[in-house]
Structure formats: structure tokens, C-alpha cells
């Protein structure tokens, strides 16, 4: 059997990538309800809410999977991370709950004609704060700010609040804002499709700028991470992410929306792959290697043995759900009282 520590780490990384792709687009929908613009701003918000509706709860399955994998396969790492990063993780948890509650109240309130005030505003604020806090938490693992001395994990705001983690939060926001409008271009048509195309291009430019700024910032504030990032495999991922991002912009300009969806996802996957490759072989850079964080071999083997059984049930179910609600441009409906 291959090394169980490496396999478990790969599973955790894959789950994080899937959460970024699906949950990130979900958060991005909330970001763009706040940033809706132009004469069709209301229609943009309605399209986003309709797209989020069938899958907004399901997307958090991947976050739960990340957490379960961490405390099962890497219990020492789970403990250290949740001690050091308690504040941003609690902010993210509260944001997820408030976001879900606001969405539900808005949906059922509108259906009954008794919509509660401020539900849309709460939804939008939580959609911004949650990925920002999660981005800060993830980037803190590479910042070098988490220290462990004689099994005592450092706490305090400096651990998770510094220029590197703040930029990590901004990158997470931009990723979410990048995914959502690109996904929406195949769900709508006409002028609304052009609105989401323009939003996609703007978000792609923003993501490119903030990731470019992150490199010199990392050289100054996270030297070990930046040194690793400039290595062969991580840098290959970074270069491929840049090429994928440029290709996405060209496809959007040419209005090849389905291919743009694929390349947008590839851009996010490659960006996260570069981060993970630079972090490897640590869970917390320079402080906790994956092997030190890992559970006993027997636990890892049991986890990896059971995993395919659960995946055989979960993955087809999720595929069917996403396929059913994949979204197609809605046909134009005839005026009331007239037959099509």
C-alpha cells in the first residue's frame, strides 16, 4: 500500500480544492449580489439566488469532509490549527450559519410575501466575511506565524492577522468572485449573459493582480514559503495557473463560455496546487510536518479503507444533483395568457 500519510494528505487537499470550486462559487454568488451593477442589477441578483438555491447546503459537504479528514487522519495538526486559528475559524463558522439563515429567510419570506428586512444584506456580508476568514486561516499555515514550543501552540492576533494572511483572505475573495460569474454565463442568456461576462473578466483581472502582488509580499513576510514556491513543482503549478487564467480571459472575450468554465476551474485548482506543493511536506510550515501531525498507521489505513465505500455513495449522488441543476439558459416565456 502507498504511504498512508501522503494519501490522507492528498485526500484532504482534494477536498479543499472541491470546496473552493463549489463552495467558492456559492460564496461568489453572494459577493456578486452585493456588487450587482447596471440597469439589470435586480435581474442579476435573482439569477444568482436561483442558481444557488438547489445546492447551497450541499456545497458545504466538502468543508465538512476537510474537517473530518483533519481530525481523523491528522489529529495533532487539527488540534494545533484550531487552537492557533480559533478566531478566523469561528468567524467563518458564524458566517456560514448566518449566511444560510439569511438565504432561507429570504427564500421562504418572499414565497409567503413576508420577507424579513435586511436578510439580503446579512447574506451579502456573510458571503464576504466567510471566504475572507477561511482564506486567512489557510494562508496562516504557510505564513510562518504559527509557532509550537514544547507542544504549546502560540495564540494571539499576530498568528492569523498579518499582511500575508490578509492578502490570503483577499485572494480567497477574488477566487470566489471569479468562479461565480463565469459559472453564471451558461445559465443565462442575452444582456444578462453579457453582464456576467463583464463581471467575469473584471474578477479575472483582480485575481491576477492580487496573486501577482502576493509573490513579493511573500518574499518579505513568508520567506520559507516563497523559497519553496519558487521551486520546480510549485512554480510549474503557478506558471500553469497563469496560462490557464489568460486562456480563460481570451475565451470570455470570444464568448466561449463552456470552455471558459473549465479553464476557470483549472486556474483555481492550479493556484491551490501550487500553494499545497510549496507547503509540502508540512501541515504547518517549519513547525509541524505531516508525519508528526498524522494519526497512527492503523487509523490511517482504516480511514483510507472506508473512504472508497463512502465515496461510492456520495460522489454519484452529488454528481446527479449538480447535473440536474447544472443550469441552462432559460427559454423566453410568452406573455401571460398567450400560448407559446
PDB file of N, CA, C and O in Angstrom, residues 197-251:
ATOM      1  N   UNK A 197     -20.518  38.126 -18.129  1.00  0.00           N
ATOM      2  CA  UNK A 197     -19.243  38.061 -18.855  1.00  0.00           C
ATOM      3  C   UNK A 197     -18.330  39.197 -18.425  1.00  0.00           C
ATOM      4  O   UNK A 197     -17.136  39.002 -18.154  1.00  0.00           O
ATOM      5  N   UNK A 198     -18.884  40.407 -18.354  1.00  0.00           N
ATOM      6  CA  UNK A 198     -18.078  41.558 -17.934  1.00  0.00           C
ATOM      7  C   UNK A 198     -17.593  41.394 -16.490  1.00  0.00           C
ATOM      8  O   UNK A 198     -16.447  41.734 -16.171  1.00  0.00           O
ATOM      9  N   UNK A 199     -18.469  40.868 -15.629  1.00  0.00           N
ATOM     10  CA  UNK A 199     -18.071  40.632 -14.241  1.00  0.00           C
ATOM     11  C   UNK A 199     -16.958  39.590 -14.170  1.00  0.00           C
ATOM     12  O   UNK A 199     -16.018  39.721 -13.370  1.00  0.00           O
ATOM     13  N   UNK A 200     -17.044  38.560 -15.007  1.00  0.00           N
ATOM     14  CA  UNK A 200     -16.023  37.508 -15.027  1.00  0.00           C
ATOM     15  C   UNK A 200     -14.665  38.064 -15.434  1.00  0.00           C
ATOM     16  O   UNK A 200     -13.637  37.736 -14.821  1.00  0.00           O
ATOM     17  N   UNK A 201     -14.651  38.884 -16.452  1.00  0.00           N
ATOM     18  CA  UNK A 201     -13.396  39.466 -16.929  1.00  0.00           C
ATOM     19  C   UNK A 201     -12.785  40.362 -15.857  1.00  0.00           C
ATOM     20  O   UNK A 201     -11.578  40.299 -15.579  1.00  0.00           O
ATOM     21  N   UNK A 202     -13.622  41.175 -15.217  1.00  0.00           N
ATOM     22  CA  UNK A 202     -13.119  42.060 -14.157  1.00  0.00           C
ATOM     23  C   UNK A 202     -12.572  41.256 -12.978  1.00  0.00           C
ATOM     24  O   UNK A 202     -11.506  41.571 -12.429  1.00  0.00           O
ATOM     25  N   UNK A 203     -13.276  40.190 -12.608  1.00  0.00           N
ATOM     26  CA  UNK A 203     -12.820  39.363 -11.491  1.00  0.00           C
ATOM     27  C   UNK A 203     -11.529  38.632 -11.837  1.00  0.00           C
ATOM     28  O   UNK A 203     -10.650  38.461 -10.977  1.00  0.00           O
ATOM     29  N   UNK A 204     -11.388  38.209 -13.093  1.00  0.00           N
ATOM     30  CA  UNK A 204     -10.154  37.560 -13.520  1.00  0.00           C
ATOM     31  C   UNK A 204      -8.962  38.487 -13.439  1.00  0.00           C
ATOM     32  O   UNK A 204      -7.868  38.091 -13.002  1.00  0.00           O
ATOM     33  N   UNK A 205      -9.161  39.731 -13.841  1.00  0.00           N
ATOM     34  CA  UNK A 205      -8.088  40.727 -13.742  1.00  0.00           C
ATOM     35  C   UNK A 205      -7.732  40.960 -12.270  1.00  0.00           C
ATOM     36  O   UNK A 205      -6.546  41.015 -11.904  1.00  0.00           O
ATOM     37  N   UNK A 206      -8.744  41.078 -11.416  1.00  0.00           N
ATOM     38  CA  UNK A 206      -8.499  41.307  -9.987  1.00  0.00           C
ATOM     39  C   UNK A 206      -7.726  40.149  -9.367  1.00  0.00           C
ATOM     40  O   UNK A 206      -6.777  40.365  -8.594  1.00  0.00           O
ATOM     41  N   UNK A 207      -8.105  38.914  -9.702  1.00  0.00           N
ATOM     42  CA  UNK A 207      -7.395  37.751  -9.162  1.00  0.00           C
ATOM     43  C   UNK A 207      -5.949  37.730  -9.636  1.00  0.00           C
ATOM     44  O   UNK A 207      -5.032  37.426  -8.857  1.00  0.00           O
ATOM     45  N   UNK A 208      -5.733  38.057 -10.904  1.00  0.00           N
ATOM     46  CA  UNK A 208      -4.364  38.103 -11.418  1.00  0.00           C
ATOM     47  C   UNK A 208      -3.514  39.137 -10.709  1.00  0.00           C
ATOM     48  O   UNK A 208      -2.348  38.886 -10.386  1.00  0.00           O
ATOM     49  N   UNK A 209      -4.098  40.286 -10.423  1.00  0.00           N
ATOM     50  CA  UNK A 209      -3.345  41.362  -9.757  1.00  0.00           C
ATOM     51  C   UNK A 209      -2.981  40.964  -8.333  1.00  0.00           C
ATOM     52  O   UNK A 209      -1.822  41.093  -7.910  1.00  0.00           O
ATOM     53  N   UNK A 210      -3.954  40.438  -7.568  1.00  0.00           N
ATOM     54  CA  UNK A 210      -3.673  40.149  -6.149  1.00  0.00           C
ATOM     55  C   UNK A 210      -2.717  38.962  -6.000  1.00  0.00           C
ATOM     56  O   UNK A 210      -1.883  38.948  -5.085  1.00  0.00           O
ATOM     57  N   UNK A 211      -2.802  37.971  -6.890  1.00  0.00           N
ATOM     58  CA  UNK A 211      -1.846  36.862  -6.801  1.00  0.00           C
ATOM     59  C   UNK A 211      -0.447  37.316  -7.201  1.00  0.00           C
ATOM     60  O   UNK A 211       0.547  36.831  -6.643  1.00  0.00           O
ATOM     61  N   UNK A 212      -0.366  38.257  -8.136  1.00  0.00           N
ATOM     62  CA  UNK A 212       0.947  38.798  -8.504  1.00  0.00           C
ATOM     63  C   UNK A 212       1.549  39.595  -7.345  1.00  0.00           C
ATOM     64  O   UNK A 212       2.744  39.504  -7.064  1.00  0.00           O
ATOM     65  N   UNK A 213       0.713  40.359  -6.647  1.00  0.00           N
ATOM     66  CA  UNK A 213       1.189  41.140  -5.506  1.00  0.00           C
ATOM     67  C   UNK A 213       1.631  40.219  -4.371  1.00  0.00           C
ATOM     68  O   UNK A 213       2.555  40.536  -3.611  1.00  0.00           O
ATOM     69  N   UNK A 214       0.989  39.057  -4.280  1.00  0.00           N
ATOM     70  CA  UNK A 214       1.302  38.137  -3.179  1.00  0.00           C
ATOM     71  C   UNK A 214       2.740  37.619  -3.240  1.00  0.00           C
ATOM     72  O   UNK A 214       3.353  37.353  -2.194  1.00  0.00           O
ATOM     73  N   UNK A 215       3.311  37.502  -4.425  1.00  0.00           N
ATOM     74  CA  UNK A 215       4.654  36.927  -4.541  1.00  0.00           C
ATOM     75  C   UNK A 215       5.711  37.807  -3.879  1.00  0.00           C
ATOM     76  O   UNK A 215       6.459  37.333  -3.011  1.00  0.00           O
ATOM     77  N   UNK A 216       5.820  39.099  -4.221  1.00  0.00           N
ATOM     78  CA  UNK A 216       6.805  39.921  -3.498  1.00  0.00           C
ATOM     79  C   UNK A 216       6.469  40.083  -2.014  1.00  0.00           C
ATOM     80  O   UNK A 216       7.371  40.195  -1.182  1.00  0.00           O
ATOM     81  N   UNK A 217       5.173  40.081  -1.675  1.00  0.00           N
ATOM     82  CA  UNK A 217       4.795  40.161  -0.269  1.00  0.00           C
ATOM     83  C   UNK A 217       5.286  38.922   0.483  1.00  0.00           C
ATOM     84  O   UNK A 217       5.787  39.014   1.612  1.00  0.00           O
ATOM     85  N   UNK A 218       5.147  37.756  -0.144  1.00  0.00           N
ATOM     86  CA  UNK A 218       5.625  36.522   0.484  1.00  0.00           C
ATOM     87  C   UNK A 218       7.137  36.537   0.664  1.00  0.00           C
ATOM     88  O   UNK A 218       7.656  36.043   1.661  1.00  0.00           O
ATOM     89  N   UNK A 219       7.851  37.096  -0.297  1.00  0.00           N
ATOM     90  CA  UNK A 219       9.309  37.194  -0.169  1.00  0.00           C
ATOM     91  C   UNK A 219       9.709  37.990   1.065  1.00  0.00           C
ATOM     92  O   UNK A 219      10.722  37.696   1.715  1.00  0.00           O
ATOM     93  N   UNK A 220       8.897  38.978   1.424  1.00  0.00           N
ATOM     94  CA  UNK A 220       9.203  39.829   2.566  1.00  0.00           C
ATOM     95  C   UNK A 220       8.703  39.243   3.883  1.00  0.00           C
ATOM     96  O   UNK A 220       9.384  39.346   4.912  1.00  0.00           O
ATOM     97  N   UNK A 221       7.512  38.634   3.869  1.00  0.00           N
ATOM     98  CA  UNK A 221       6.868  38.249   5.129  1.00  0.00           C
ATOM     99  C   UNK A 221       6.830  36.749   5.382  1.00  0.00           C
ATOM    100  O   UNK A 221       6.627  36.322   6.525  1.00  0.00           O
ATOM    101  N   UNK A 222       6.992  35.936   4.345  1.00  0.00           N
ATOM    102  CA  UNK A 222       6.968  34.472   4.499  1.00  0.00           C
ATOM    103  C   UNK A 222       8.103  33.879   3.665  1.00  0.00           C
ATOM    104  O   UNK A 222       7.875  33.214   2.655  1.00  0.00           O
ATOM    105  N   UNK A 223       9.357  34.121   4.066  1.00  0.00           N
ATOM    106  CA  UNK A 223      10.500  33.738   3.232  1.00  0.00           C
ATOM    107  C   UNK A 223      10.607  32.239   2.964  1.00  0.00           C
ATOM    108  O   UNK A 223      10.983  31.836   1.862  1.00  0.00           O
ATOM    109  N   UNK A 224      10.283  31.415   3.944  1.00  0.00           N
ATOM    110  CA  UNK A 224      10.384  29.969   3.728  1.00  0.00           C
ATOM    111  C   UNK A 224       9.373  29.509   2.682  1.00  0.00           C
ATOM    112  O   UNK A 224       9.687  28.730   1.785  1.00  0.00           O
ATOM    113  N   UNK A 225       8.155  29.999   2.790  1.00  0.00           N
ATOM    114  CA  UNK A 225       7.123  29.639   1.814  1.00  0.00           C
ATOM    115  C   UNK A 225       7.504  30.129   0.423  1.00  0.00           C
ATOM    116  O   UNK A 225       7.368  29.392  -0.557  1.00  0.00           O
ATOM    117  N   UNK A 226       7.969  31.368   0.310  1.00  0.00           N
ATOM    118  CA  UNK A 226       8.331  31.910  -1.001  1.00  0.00           C
ATOM    119  C   UNK A 226       9.510  31.151  -1.603  1.00  0.00           C
ATOM    120  O   UNK A 226       9.556  30.921  -2.816  1.00  0.00           O
ATOM    121  N   UNK A 227      10.453  30.737  -0.756  1.00  0.00           N
ATOM    122  CA  UNK A 227      11.585  29.941  -1.247  1.00  0.00           C
ATOM    123  C   UNK A 227      11.086  28.621  -1.845  1.00  0.00           C
ATOM    124  O   UNK A 227      11.533  28.197  -2.917  1.00  0.00           O
ATOM    125  N   UNK A 228      10.173  27.989  -1.155  1.00  0.00           N
ATOM    126  CA  UNK A 228       9.616  26.730  -1.666  1.00  0.00           C
ATOM    127  C   UNK A 228       8.763  26.965  -2.908  1.00  0.00           C
ATOM    128  O   UNK A 228       8.767  26.153  -3.837  1.00  0.00           O
ATOM    129  N   UNK A 229       8.013  28.066  -2.914  1.00  0.00           N
ATOM    130  CA  UNK A 229       7.138  28.359  -4.056  1.00  0.00           C
ATOM    131  C   UNK A 229       7.936  28.529  -5.337  1.00  0.00           C
ATOM    132  O   UNK A 229       7.447  28.208  -6.433  1.00  0.00           O
ATOM    133  N   UNK A 230       9.160  29.028  -5.223  1.00  0.00           N
ATOM    134  CA  UNK A 230       9.996  29.240  -6.398  1.00  0.00           C
ATOM    135  C   UNK A 230      10.718  27.963  -6.836  1.00  0.00           C
ATOM    136  O   UNK A 230      11.509  27.994  -7.771  1.00  0.00           O
ATOM    137  N   UNK A 231      10.440  26.853  -6.142  1.00  0.00           N
ATOM    138  CA  UNK A 231      10.991  25.566  -6.549  1.00  0.00           C
ATOM    139  C   UNK A 231      10.311  25.034  -7.798  1.00  0.00           C
ATOM    140  O   UNK A 231       9.362  25.630  -8.324  1.00  0.00           O
ATOM    141  N   UNK A 232      10.753  23.888  -8.265  1.00  0.00           N
ATOM    142  CA  UNK A 232      10.326  23.385  -9.574  1.00  0.00           C
ATOM    143  C   UNK A 232       8.833  23.068  -9.655  1.00  0.00           C
ATOM    144  O   UNK A 232       8.111  23.645 -10.487  1.00  0.00           O
ATOM    145  N   UNK A 233       8.333  22.167  -8.794  1.00  0.00           N
ATOM    146  CA  UNK A 233       6.938  21.763  -8.908  1.00  0.00           C
ATOM    147  C   UNK A 233       5.960  22.881  -8.537  1.00  0.00           C
ATOM    148  O   UNK A 233       5.001  23.124  -9.281  1.00  0.00           O
ATOM    149  N   UNK A 234       6.143  23.558  -7.416  1.00  0.00           N
ATOM    150  CA  UNK A 234       5.227  24.660  -7.124  1.00  0.00           C
ATOM    151  C   UNK A 234       5.217  25.742  -8.210  1.00  0.00           C
ATOM    152  O   UNK A 234       4.150  26.238  -8.592  1.00  0.00           O
ATOM    153  N   UNK A 235       6.409  26.098  -8.718  1.00  0.00           N
ATOM    154  CA  UNK A 235       6.469  27.132  -9.741  1.00  0.00           C
ATOM    155  C   UNK A 235       5.813  26.661 -11.041  1.00  0.00           C
ATOM    156  O   UNK A 235       5.190  27.456 -11.754  1.00  0.00           O
ATOM    157  N   UNK A 236       5.928  25.367 -11.351  1.00  0.00           N
ATOM    158  CA  UNK A 236       5.241  24.834 -12.527  1.00  0.00           C
ATOM    159  C   UNK A 236       3.735  25.029 -12.388  1.00  0.00           C
ATOM    160  O   UNK A 236       3.056  25.424 -13.352  1.00  0.00           O
ATOM    161  N   UNK A 237       3.199  24.765 -11.198  1.00  0.00           N
ATOM    162  CA  UNK A 237       1.773  24.981 -10.959  1.00  0.00           C
ATOM    163  C   UNK A 237       1.404  26.453 -11.121  1.00  0.00           C
ATOM    164  O   UNK A 237       0.359  26.779 -11.703  1.00  0.00           O
ATOM    165  N   UNK A 238       2.257  27.342 -10.612  1.00  0.00           N
ATOM    166  CA  UNK A 238       1.994  28.776 -10.718  1.00  0.00           C
ATOM    167  C   UNK A 238       1.979  29.215 -12.180  1.00  0.00           C
ATOM    168  O   UNK A 238       1.071  29.940 -12.616  1.00  0.00           O
ATOM    169  N   UNK A 239       2.966  28.778 -12.955  1.00  0.00           N
ATOM    170  CA  UNK A 239       3.033  29.145 -14.375  1.00  0.00           C
ATOM    171  C   UNK A 239       1.807  28.622 -15.120  1.00  0.00           C
ATOM    172  O   UNK A 239       1.190  29.334 -15.928  1.00  0.00           O
ATOM    173  N   UNK A 240       1.432  27.373 -14.835  1.00  0.00           N
ATOM    174  CA  UNK A 240       0.253  26.798 -15.491  1.00  0.00           C
ATOM    175  C   UNK A 240      -1.020  27.537 -15.084  1.00  0.00           C
ATOM    176  O   UNK A 240      -1.930  27.720 -15.905  1.00  0.00           O
ATOM    177  N   UNK A 241      -1.080  27.985 -13.821  1.00  0.00           N
ATOM    178  CA  UNK A 241      -2.242  28.756 -13.376  1.00  0.00           C
ATOM    179  C   UNK A 241      -2.337  30.081 -14.133  1.00  0.00           C
ATOM    180  O   UNK A 241      -3.426  30.506 -14.522  1.00  0.00           O
ATOM    181  N   UNK A 242      -1.198  30.733 -14.335  1.00  0.00           N
ATOM    182  CA  UNK A 242      -1.184  31.989 -15.086  1.00  0.00           C
ATOM    183  C   UNK A 242      -1.656  31.753 -16.525  1.00  0.00           C
ATOM    184  O   UNK A 242      -2.503  32.493 -17.046  1.00  0.00           O
ATOM    185  N   UNK A 243      -1.133  30.708 -17.160  1.00  0.00           N
ATOM    186  CA  UNK A 243      -1.536  30.399 -18.532  1.00  0.00           C
ATOM    187  C   UNK A 243      -3.022  30.062 -18.610  1.00  0.00           C
ATOM    188  O   UNK A 243      -3.722  30.476 -19.547  1.00  0.00           O
ATOM    189  N   UNK A 244      -3.500  29.320 -17.616  1.00  0.00           N
ATOM    190  CA  UNK A 244      -4.915  28.974 -17.584  1.00  0.00           C
ATOM    191  C   UNK A 244      -5.785  30.208 -17.394  1.00  0.00           C
ATOM    192  O   UNK A 244      -6.837  30.351 -18.033  1.00  0.00           O
ATOM    193  N   UNK A 245      -5.333  31.134 -16.540  1.00  0.00           N
ATOM    194  CA  UNK A 245      -6.088  32.357 -16.325  1.00  0.00           C
ATOM    195  C   UNK A 245      -6.152  33.225 -17.566  1.00  0.00           C
ATOM    196  O   UNK A 245      -7.209  33.778 -17.906  1.00  0.00           O
ATOM    197  N   UNK A 246      -5.030  33.348 -18.268  1.00  0.00           N
ATOM    198  CA  UNK A 246      -5.006  34.124 -19.514  1.00  0.00           C
ATOM    199  C   UNK A 246      -5.916  33.480 -20.556  1.00  0.00           C
ATOM    200  O   UNK A 246      -6.670  34.167 -21.268  1.00  0.00           O
ATOM    201  N   UNK A 247      -5.875  32.151 -20.630  1.00  0.00           N
ATOM    202  CA  UNK A 247      -6.741  31.440 -21.579  1.00  0.00           C
ATOM    203  C   UNK A 247      -8.209  31.679 -21.257  1.00  0.00           C
ATOM    204  O   UNK A 247      -9.039  31.865 -22.158  1.00  0.00           O
ATOM    205  N   UNK A 248      -8.541  31.679 -19.975  1.00  0.00           N
ATOM    206  CA  UNK A 248      -9.925  31.943 -19.564  1.00  0.00           C
ATOM    207  C   UNK A 248     -10.377  33.324 -20.036  1.00  0.00           C
ATOM    208  O   UNK A 248     -11.493  33.478 -20.557  1.00  0.00           O
ATOM    209  N   UNK A 249      -9.521  34.318 -19.863  1.00  0.00           N
ATOM    210  CA  UNK A 249      -9.877  35.672 -20.295  1.00  0.00           C
ATOM    211  C   UNK A 249     -10.116  35.721 -21.800  1.00  0.00           C
ATOM    212  O   UNK A 249     -11.065  36.370 -22.264  1.00  0.00           O
ATOM    213  N   UNK A 250      -9.273  35.048 -22.554  1.00  0.00           N
ATOM    214  CA  UNK A 250      -9.450  35.020 -24.009  1.00  0.00           C
ATOM    215  C   UNK A 250     -10.755  34.326 -24.393  1.00  0.00           C
ATOM    216  O   UNK A 250     -11.480  34.781 -25.291  1.00  0.00           O
ATOM    217  N   UNK A 251     -11.067  33.224 -23.715  1.00  0.00           N
ATOM    218  CA  UNK A 251     -12.313  32.509 -24.006  1.00  0.00           C
ATOM    219  C   UNK A 251     -13.530  33.362 -23.669  1.00  0.00           C
ATOM    220  O   UNK A 251     -14.539  33.324 -24.388  1.00  0.00           O
TER     221      UNK A 251
END
